[in-house]
Short mmCIF file of C-alpha atoms and ligand atoms in Angstrom, two decimals:
data_model
loop_
_atom_site.label_atom_id
_atom_site.label_comp_id
_atom_site.label_asym_id
_atom_site.label_seq_id
_atom_site.Cartn_x
_atom_site.Cartn_y
_atom_site.Cartn_z
CA MET A 13 25.94 125.07 -87.39
CA ILE A 14 24.90 125.73 -84.61
CA TYR A 15 24.01 122.37 -82.74
CA LEU A 16 21.36 122.94 -80.06
CA ASP A 17 20.17 118.63 -80.30
CA ASN A 18 22.60 117.72 -77.80
CA SER A 19 19.77 115.69 -75.75
CA ALA A 20 19.97 113.51 -79.23
CA THR A 21 23.10 113.04 -79.01
CA THR A 22 26.51 115.15 -78.34
CA LYS A 23 29.83 115.29 -80.38
CA PRO A 24 32.61 113.51 -78.76
CA ARG A 25 35.85 114.81 -77.47
CA GLU A 26 38.83 114.55 -78.80
CA GLU A 27 40.51 113.53 -76.63
CA VAL A 28 37.64 110.65 -75.89
CA LEU A 29 38.29 109.45 -79.95
CA GLU A 30 42.51 109.59 -79.16
CA THR A 31 41.44 107.53 -76.20
CA PHE A 32 39.86 104.97 -78.48
CA VAL A 33 41.90 104.84 -81.55
CA LYS A 34 44.96 104.25 -78.64
CA ALA A 35 43.11 101.82 -76.27
CA SER A 36 42.65 99.86 -79.86
CA ALA A 37 45.84 99.97 -80.64
CA GLN A 38 47.22 99.30 -78.59
CA PHE A 39 45.05 96.94 -76.16
CA TYR A 40 43.86 94.97 -78.82
CA ALA A 41 43.39 91.76 -76.70
CA ASN A 42 40.95 89.96 -75.22
CA PRO A 43 40.76 91.32 -71.60
CA ALA A 44 39.65 87.18 -70.80
CA SER A 45 42.54 85.80 -72.65
CA LEU A 46 45.48 84.50 -70.39
CA HIS A 47 48.51 85.89 -71.54
CA THR A 48 50.12 89.09 -70.30
CA LEU A 49 48.13 91.63 -73.98
CA GLY A 50 45.36 89.47 -72.20
CA ASN A 51 46.29 91.34 -68.68
CA ALA A 52 47.39 94.59 -70.13
CA ALA A 53 43.94 95.23 -71.49
CA GLU A 54 42.10 93.66 -68.24
CA ASP A 55 43.72 95.84 -66.23
CA LEU A 56 42.98 99.27 -68.83
CA LEU A 57 39.96 97.73 -68.48
CA GLU A 58 39.17 97.13 -64.69
CA SER A 59 40.79 100.96 -64.25
CA ALA A 60 37.89 102.44 -66.61
CA ARG A 61 35.45 100.31 -64.22
CA ARG A 62 36.98 102.11 -61.37
CA GLN A 63 37.03 105.23 -62.26
CA ILE A 64 33.36 104.96 -63.38
CA ALA A 65 32.17 103.76 -60.04
CA GLY A 66 34.03 105.82 -58.47
CA SER A 67 32.63 108.64 -59.81
CA LEU A 68 29.32 107.36 -59.90
CA GLN A 69 29.72 106.39 -56.46
CA MET A 70 27.91 102.74 -56.93
CA ASP A 71 29.63 99.47 -55.99
CA THR A 72 29.51 97.64 -59.16
CA VAL A 73 29.79 98.67 -62.89
CA TYR A 74 28.44 96.56 -65.64
CA PHE A 75 29.25 97.74 -69.63
CA THR A 76 26.86 97.35 -72.37
CA SER A 77 26.17 99.03 -76.04
CA GLY A 78 24.18 101.79 -74.34
CA GLY A 79 21.59 103.05 -72.80
CA THR A 80 19.07 100.64 -74.26
CA GLU A 81 20.06 97.77 -72.79
CA ALA A 82 20.99 99.34 -69.33
CA ASN A 83 17.52 100.07 -69.47
CA ASN A 84 16.57 96.37 -70.65
CA LEU A 85 18.98 94.49 -68.20
CA ALA A 86 18.19 96.83 -65.00
CA LEU A 87 13.92 95.96 -65.31
CA PHE A 88 14.46 92.29 -66.26
CA GLY A 89 17.16 91.75 -64.18
CA VAL A 90 16.21 93.13 -61.42
CA ALA A 91 12.14 91.62 -62.30
CA HIS A 92 13.98 87.40 -62.95
CA THR A 93 15.94 87.59 -59.65
CA TYR A 94 12.97 88.91 -57.08
CA ALA A 95 10.26 87.55 -59.27
CA HIS A 96 9.69 85.08 -55.72
CA ARG A 97 9.43 88.21 -53.48
CA GLY A 98 6.90 90.10 -55.63
CA LYS A 99 6.20 90.14 -59.31
CA HIS A 100 5.00 93.86 -58.98
CA ILE A 101 7.47 96.89 -60.68
CA ILE A 102 6.29 100.76 -60.68
CA THR A 103 7.34 103.52 -63.38
CA CYS A 104 5.96 106.24 -64.95
CA VAL A 105 4.48 107.38 -68.38
CA THR A 106 6.88 109.89 -68.99
CA GLU A 107 9.92 107.80 -69.67
CA HIS A 108 12.76 106.65 -72.66
CA PRO A 109 10.84 103.57 -74.11
CA ALA A 110 13.80 102.03 -73.43
CA VAL A 111 12.37 101.75 -70.48
CA LEU A 112 8.31 101.41 -71.28
CA ASN A 113 9.04 98.68 -73.16
CA THR A 114 10.88 96.38 -71.54
CA ALA A 115 8.20 97.30 -68.75
CA LEU A 116 5.04 95.98 -71.34
CA ALA A 117 7.62 92.76 -72.39
CA LEU A 118 7.69 92.14 -68.33
CA GLU A 119 3.69 92.89 -68.17
CA ARG A 120 3.55 89.66 -71.27
CA GLN A 121 5.38 87.55 -69.38
CA GLY A 122 2.96 88.20 -65.75
CA PHE A 123 4.57 90.79 -63.88
CA GLU A 124 2.06 93.95 -62.99
CA ILE A 125 3.64 97.92 -63.86
CA THR A 126 2.19 100.81 -62.43
CA ARG A 127 2.42 103.58 -64.43
CA LEU A 128 2.14 107.23 -62.41
CA PRO A 129 0.77 109.67 -63.67
CA VAL A 130 2.71 113.07 -64.23
CA ASP A 131 1.30 117.11 -63.87
CA GLU A 132 0.96 119.49 -66.95
CA GLY A 133 4.86 119.94 -65.53
CA GLY A 134 5.87 116.64 -66.24
CA HIS A 135 6.21 115.93 -62.09
CA ILE A 136 4.70 112.49 -60.36
CA SER A 137 2.69 112.70 -56.98
CA LEU A 138 5.13 111.51 -53.81
CA GLU A 139 1.80 110.55 -52.67
CA ASP A 140 0.71 108.37 -55.49
CA LEU A 141 3.85 106.96 -55.65
CA GLN A 142 3.37 105.75 -51.73
CA GLN A 143 -0.07 104.26 -52.58
CA ALA A 144 1.33 102.50 -55.74
CA LEU A 145 3.43 101.02 -53.67
CA ARG A 146 2.21 97.06 -52.51
CA PRO A 147 3.81 93.99 -50.73
CA ASP A 148 4.95 92.16 -54.36
CA THR A 149 6.93 95.69 -55.71
CA ILE A 150 10.06 94.82 -56.05
CA LEU A 151 11.14 97.47 -58.73
CA VAL A 152 10.60 100.93 -58.62
CA SER A 153 12.24 103.20 -61.96
CA LEU A 154 12.04 106.48 -63.21
CA MET A 155 14.55 108.75 -65.02
CA HIS A 156 15.96 110.87 -63.52
CA VAL A 157 15.89 114.57 -65.86
CA ASN A 158 13.34 113.73 -68.71
CA ASN A 159 14.49 113.75 -72.00
CA GLU A 160 12.08 115.66 -73.80
CA ILE A 161 11.09 118.10 -71.35
CA GLY A 162 13.95 118.26 -68.82
CA THR A 163 11.39 117.67 -65.89
CA ILE A 164 13.69 116.76 -62.84
CA HIS A 165 12.34 113.70 -60.76
CA PRO A 166 12.49 113.74 -56.82
CA ILE A 167 15.10 110.71 -56.80
CA ALA A 168 15.81 111.92 -53.41
CA GLU A 169 12.29 111.87 -52.26
CA VAL A 170 11.79 108.73 -53.53
CA SER A 171 14.96 107.40 -52.41
CA ARG A 172 13.71 108.10 -48.81
CA LEU A 173 10.74 106.86 -49.19
CA LEU A 174 11.77 103.61 -50.56
CA ALA A 175 13.99 103.63 -47.73
CA GLY A 176 14.37 100.40 -45.03
CA LYS A 177 11.61 97.92 -47.71
CA ARG A 178 12.74 96.07 -49.78
CA ILE A 179 12.60 97.31 -53.21
CA PHE A 180 14.75 98.22 -55.74
CA LEU A 181 15.39 102.01 -57.32
CA HIS A 182 16.54 102.19 -60.58
CA VAL A 183 16.99 105.43 -62.06
CA ASP A 184 17.86 106.45 -65.69
CA ALA A 185 20.52 108.55 -65.65
CA VAL A 186 20.92 109.16 -69.73
CA GLN A 187 19.91 112.41 -69.65
CA SER A 188 21.15 114.08 -66.42
CA ALA A 189 24.72 112.11 -65.69
CA GLY A 190 27.73 114.96 -66.04
CA LYS A 191 25.45 117.21 -66.78
CA LEU A 192 23.50 117.80 -63.26
CA ALA A 193 24.38 114.89 -60.39
CA LEU A 194 21.75 113.75 -58.39
CA PRO A 195 21.99 114.80 -54.86
CA ALA A 196 23.78 113.10 -52.75
CA ASP A 197 21.23 111.83 -50.55
CA ALA A 198 19.64 109.69 -53.95
CA MET A 199 20.89 106.22 -53.43
CA PRO A 200 19.96 104.21 -56.65
CA ASP A 201 20.02 100.75 -56.40
CA LEU A 202 20.68 100.51 -60.36
CA LEU A 203 21.90 103.29 -62.55
CA THR A 204 21.52 103.92 -66.06
CA VAL A 205 24.38 106.14 -67.81
CA SER A 206 25.41 106.50 -71.68
CA ALA A 207 28.60 107.75 -73.23
CA HIS A 208 27.03 108.84 -75.82
CA LYS A 209 24.68 111.84 -74.43
CA LEU A 210 28.23 112.97 -72.45
CA HIS A 211 30.43 113.37 -75.57
CA GLY A 212 31.70 110.07 -75.53
CA LEU A 213 30.70 107.67 -77.89
CA LYS A 214 27.24 105.87 -79.45
CA GLY A 215 27.39 102.63 -78.73
CA SER A 216 28.70 102.61 -75.25
CA GLY A 217 26.37 103.04 -71.53
CA ILE A 218 26.64 100.98 -68.15
CA LEU A 219 24.48 99.86 -65.45
CA ALA A 220 25.96 100.76 -62.17
CA THR A 221 24.63 99.41 -58.99
CA ASN A 222 24.45 98.81 -55.28
CA ASN A 223 24.43 95.13 -54.32
CA VAL A 224 22.12 94.35 -56.73
CA GLU A 225 21.48 90.65 -58.36
CA LEU A 226 20.82 90.73 -61.73
CA ALA A 227 19.91 87.59 -63.40
CA PRO A 228 21.63 88.10 -67.56
CA VAL A 229 19.88 89.11 -70.28
CA LEU A 230 22.75 88.14 -73.05
CA HIS A 231 23.45 85.24 -72.77
CA GLY A 232 26.81 83.47 -73.39
CA GLY A 233 30.57 82.75 -72.72
CA GLY A 234 30.27 84.63 -69.18
CA GLN A 235 31.64 87.99 -69.52
CA GLU A 236 30.85 91.14 -66.98
CA SER A 237 30.19 88.15 -63.91
CA GLY A 238 27.70 86.57 -66.10
CA VAL A 239 25.30 89.33 -66.31
CA ARG A 240 26.56 90.74 -69.73
CA SER A 241 28.78 87.93 -72.26
CA GLY A 242 29.97 89.19 -75.12
CA THR A 243 33.89 90.23 -75.62
CA VAL A 244 34.15 93.73 -73.70
CA SER A 245 34.79 96.50 -75.70
CA VAL A 246 38.42 97.56 -73.86
CA PRO A 247 38.27 100.63 -75.75
CA HIS A 248 34.65 101.80 -75.43
CA ALA A 249 35.42 101.16 -71.68
CA ALA A 250 38.26 103.68 -71.89
CA ALA A 251 36.49 105.78 -73.44
CA PHE A 252 33.57 106.14 -71.73
CA ALA A 253 35.74 106.89 -68.27
CA LYS A 254 37.38 109.43 -69.97
CA ALA A 255 34.40 110.92 -71.31
CA LEU A 256 32.21 110.85 -68.00
CA ARG A 257 35.83 112.60 -66.29
CA LEU A 258 36.38 115.44 -68.41
CA ALA A 259 31.92 116.13 -68.62
CA THR A 260 32.13 119.88 -68.09
CA PRO A 261 28.81 121.65 -68.57
CA SER A 262 28.76 125.38 -68.46
CA PRO A 263 27.52 127.26 -65.38
CA ASP A 264 25.80 129.61 -67.46
CA GLN A 265 23.53 126.77 -68.75
CA ARG A 266 20.95 128.46 -66.51
CA ALA A 267 21.15 131.54 -67.73
CA TRP A 268 20.61 130.99 -70.76
CA ASN A 269 18.18 128.63 -70.38
CA ASN A 270 15.79 131.64 -68.43
CA ASP A 271 17.18 133.59 -71.75
CA LEU A 272 15.90 131.66 -73.93
CA ARG A 273 12.14 131.64 -71.74
CA THR A 274 12.62 135.37 -71.63
CA PHE A 275 12.66 135.64 -75.39
CA LEU A 276 10.71 133.10 -76.27
CA SER A 277 7.93 133.30 -74.04
CA THR A 278 7.59 137.72 -76.05
CA PHE A 279 6.75 135.36 -79.04
CA GLU A 280 2.63 135.24 -78.83
CA ARG A 281 2.12 131.56 -80.54
CA VAL A 282 5.07 130.61 -78.36
CA LYS A 283 4.27 128.93 -75.50
CA ILE A 284 7.25 127.41 -73.38
CA VAL A 285 6.76 123.50 -71.75
CA SER A 286 9.51 122.63 -69.46
CA PRO A 287 8.47 123.18 -66.37
CA GLN A 288 10.06 126.20 -64.08
CA GLY A 289 12.89 124.22 -62.69
CA ALA A 290 13.91 121.73 -64.87
CA ALA A 291 16.67 120.30 -66.03
CA PRO A 292 18.86 123.75 -66.94
CA HIS A 293 20.09 122.24 -70.63
CA ILE A 294 16.96 121.02 -71.74
CA LEU A 295 14.36 123.74 -73.12
CA ALA A 296 11.10 122.23 -75.07
CA VAL A 297 8.30 125.18 -76.08
CA ALA A 298 5.52 124.98 -78.65
CA VAL A 299 4.55 127.44 -81.69
CA ARG A 300 0.67 127.19 -81.91
CA GLY A 301 -0.20 126.26 -84.83
CA VAL A 302 2.40 125.00 -86.38
CA LYS A 303 4.72 121.76 -86.85
CA GLY A 304 7.80 121.27 -84.86
CA GLU A 305 9.40 120.24 -88.40
CA VAL A 306 8.15 123.09 -90.19
CA ILE A 307 9.86 125.26 -87.06
CA VAL A 308 13.38 122.56 -87.31
CA SER A 309 13.68 123.19 -90.70
CA GLY A 310 13.14 127.13 -90.89
CA LEU A 311 15.45 126.78 -88.14
CA GLN A 312 17.83 124.59 -90.46
CA GLN A 313 18.11 127.18 -93.50
CA GLN A 314 19.26 129.42 -90.76
CA GLY A 315 22.26 127.16 -89.35
CA VAL A 316 20.64 126.19 -86.32
CA VAL A 317 20.39 122.33 -84.80
CA VAL A 318 17.35 121.73 -83.26
CA SER A 319 14.64 118.68 -82.73
CA THR A 320 11.15 117.90 -82.31
CA SER A 321 10.72 116.97 -78.60
CA SER A 322 12.61 113.55 -78.84
CA ALA A 323 15.19 111.95 -80.93
CA CYS A 324 13.08 108.57 -81.67
CA SER A 325 10.28 109.80 -81.57
CA SER A 326 11.36 113.04 -84.23
CA LYS A 327 11.02 111.01 -87.37
CA ASN A 328 7.28 109.52 -86.35
CA THR A 329 4.61 111.84 -87.15
CA LYS A 330 2.37 110.71 -83.60
CA THR A 331 2.68 113.38 -80.47
CA SER A 332 5.18 112.12 -78.51
CA HIS A 333 3.91 110.39 -74.82
CA VAL A 334 5.51 112.78 -72.84
CA ILE A 335 3.90 115.71 -74.61
CA GLU A 336 0.09 113.34 -74.49
CA ALA A 337 1.19 112.99 -70.28
CA ILE A 338 1.50 116.15 -69.62
CA ARG A 339 -1.18 117.32 -71.52
CA LEU A 340 -0.31 120.22 -73.76
CA PRO A 341 -3.50 122.48 -75.32
CA GLN A 342 -3.40 120.18 -78.27
CA PRO A 343 -3.03 123.49 -80.66
CA TYR A 344 0.82 123.38 -79.02
CA ARG A 345 0.73 119.56 -79.74
CA ASN A 346 2.40 118.76 -83.55
CA GLY A 347 4.44 122.59 -83.03
CA VAL A 348 6.95 121.37 -79.96
CA ILE A 349 10.58 121.58 -80.58
CA ARG A 350 13.39 120.52 -78.23
CA ILE A 351 16.65 123.12 -77.76
CA SER A 352 19.72 121.75 -75.39
CA PHE A 353 22.47 122.12 -74.87
CA GLY A 354 26.28 120.56 -74.13
CA ASP A 355 29.38 121.59 -73.04
CA PHE A 356 30.61 122.97 -76.38
CA THR A 357 27.32 125.54 -76.59
CA ASN A 358 28.55 129.22 -75.86
CA ARG A 359 26.80 132.36 -75.60
CA THR A 360 26.92 133.75 -79.61
CA ASP A 361 25.38 130.18 -80.28
CA ILE A 362 22.46 131.24 -77.72
CA ASP A 363 22.85 134.40 -79.62
CA LYS A 364 23.04 133.04 -82.70
CA PHE A 365 19.65 130.98 -82.17
CA LYS A 366 17.54 133.59 -80.86
CA GLN A 367 18.30 135.69 -84.64
CA ALA A 368 17.84 132.61 -86.27
CA PHE A 369 14.04 131.88 -84.56
CA GLN A 370 13.12 135.74 -85.07
CA ASN A 371 13.49 135.59 -88.83
CA VAL A 372 11.84 131.93 -88.92
CA TYR A 373 8.66 133.33 -86.52
CA GLU A 374 8.27 136.37 -89.45
CA VAL A 375 8.16 134.28 -92.00
CA ILE A 376 5.27 131.36 -90.03
CA LYS A 377 3.53 133.71 -88.45
CA GLY A 378 1.27 134.17 -90.93
CA VAL A 379 0.53 131.19 -91.64
C1 PLP B 30 16.60 109.15 -70.77
C2 PLP B 30 17.10 108.26 -72.18
N1 PLP B 30 17.11 106.77 -71.61
C3 PLP B 30 17.85 106.23 -72.22
C4 PLP B 30 17.64 106.44 -73.85
C5 PLP B 30 18.91 105.19 -74.18
O1 PLP B 30 19.70 105.57 -74.56
P1 PLP B 30 20.98 105.05 -75.44
O2 PLP B 30 20.83 106.14 -77.14
O3 PLP B 30 22.79 105.10 -75.82
O4 PLP B 30 20.50 103.82 -75.77
C6 PLP B 30 17.99 107.63 -74.23
C7 PLP B 30 18.40 108.04 -75.92
O5 PLP B 30 17.75 109.23 -76.10
C8 PLP B 30 17.73 108.61 -73.28
O6 PLP B 30 17.40 109.92 -73.57
#
């Protein structure tokens, strides 16, 4: 199978699996235990934490069960700690449900949420953001790369706009970490990363922070400086550090993306959904009058795996909130597919996709 669904999840690297197995076998003690085995596990945990913090250039790293939990911790953690300063939070309509639904939960608790609109390419406007800022704004939460269409939010510009204000910037970097670096002048206060999107393990993520206090979401034994209780999985932490260290996207991804854009544009019923300048590893396209599921299943019969707009919404017959927000013309709305590259994608995969798409299109074009 040619696997082009890397934004849903990636295949773990062999080295990551080896690290996980080795750490599970040798460093099985509880890192909070006082004996030497516990100390050895703690040393490995802290070394993984330091490596990750160094690589992301953040001060503090909390291990979580994935991107969803990290986003929950970022929003609830800031909201509940800094509510005395204000109860206004800004996010965007195309964020991941892990942010949008957490914002909704905060709204029910009395916080006020502004959801920035986007243009047809999924871009926010900095003027909209500027106008949305209020004296009681405590947090802006924006993703770096959109998981459905690859749009890149202007994190460096947002960070400049917030400079000197007492407003935290949370960046959900789940779709970009290890693939597309944040600009050097982007200064997030909180950063979410998930291991399974960068050839690491599922059920493993981090929230990294710079000088932010967080109220816990999970209460218990007080691990992770009291912010995230629960016995920390040292093997997951070590495997996360390994995955992040080894992440090496091909420099050819941009060329493959451009090649696919040119190729797919030649089909009369195809519309490129991802805007120009989107992340190189994600390309969303739509076929007029055809259901995305039909294309996905046709491609699968040809040995190529892609998905409809996102893994979360792919089993959902409802049009995705991102596709609605960018106002994709109605005849294309149900026909969106997402092609996404990972570190193991190569030129042959792209060529095989092209051939498979050509074959599927021949069948569906008469429909
Ligand atoms: C942008 C974004 N944020 C958060 C998540 C959730 O991450 P996890 O699957 O690790 O909970 C995803 C997963 O698809 C995502 O794409």
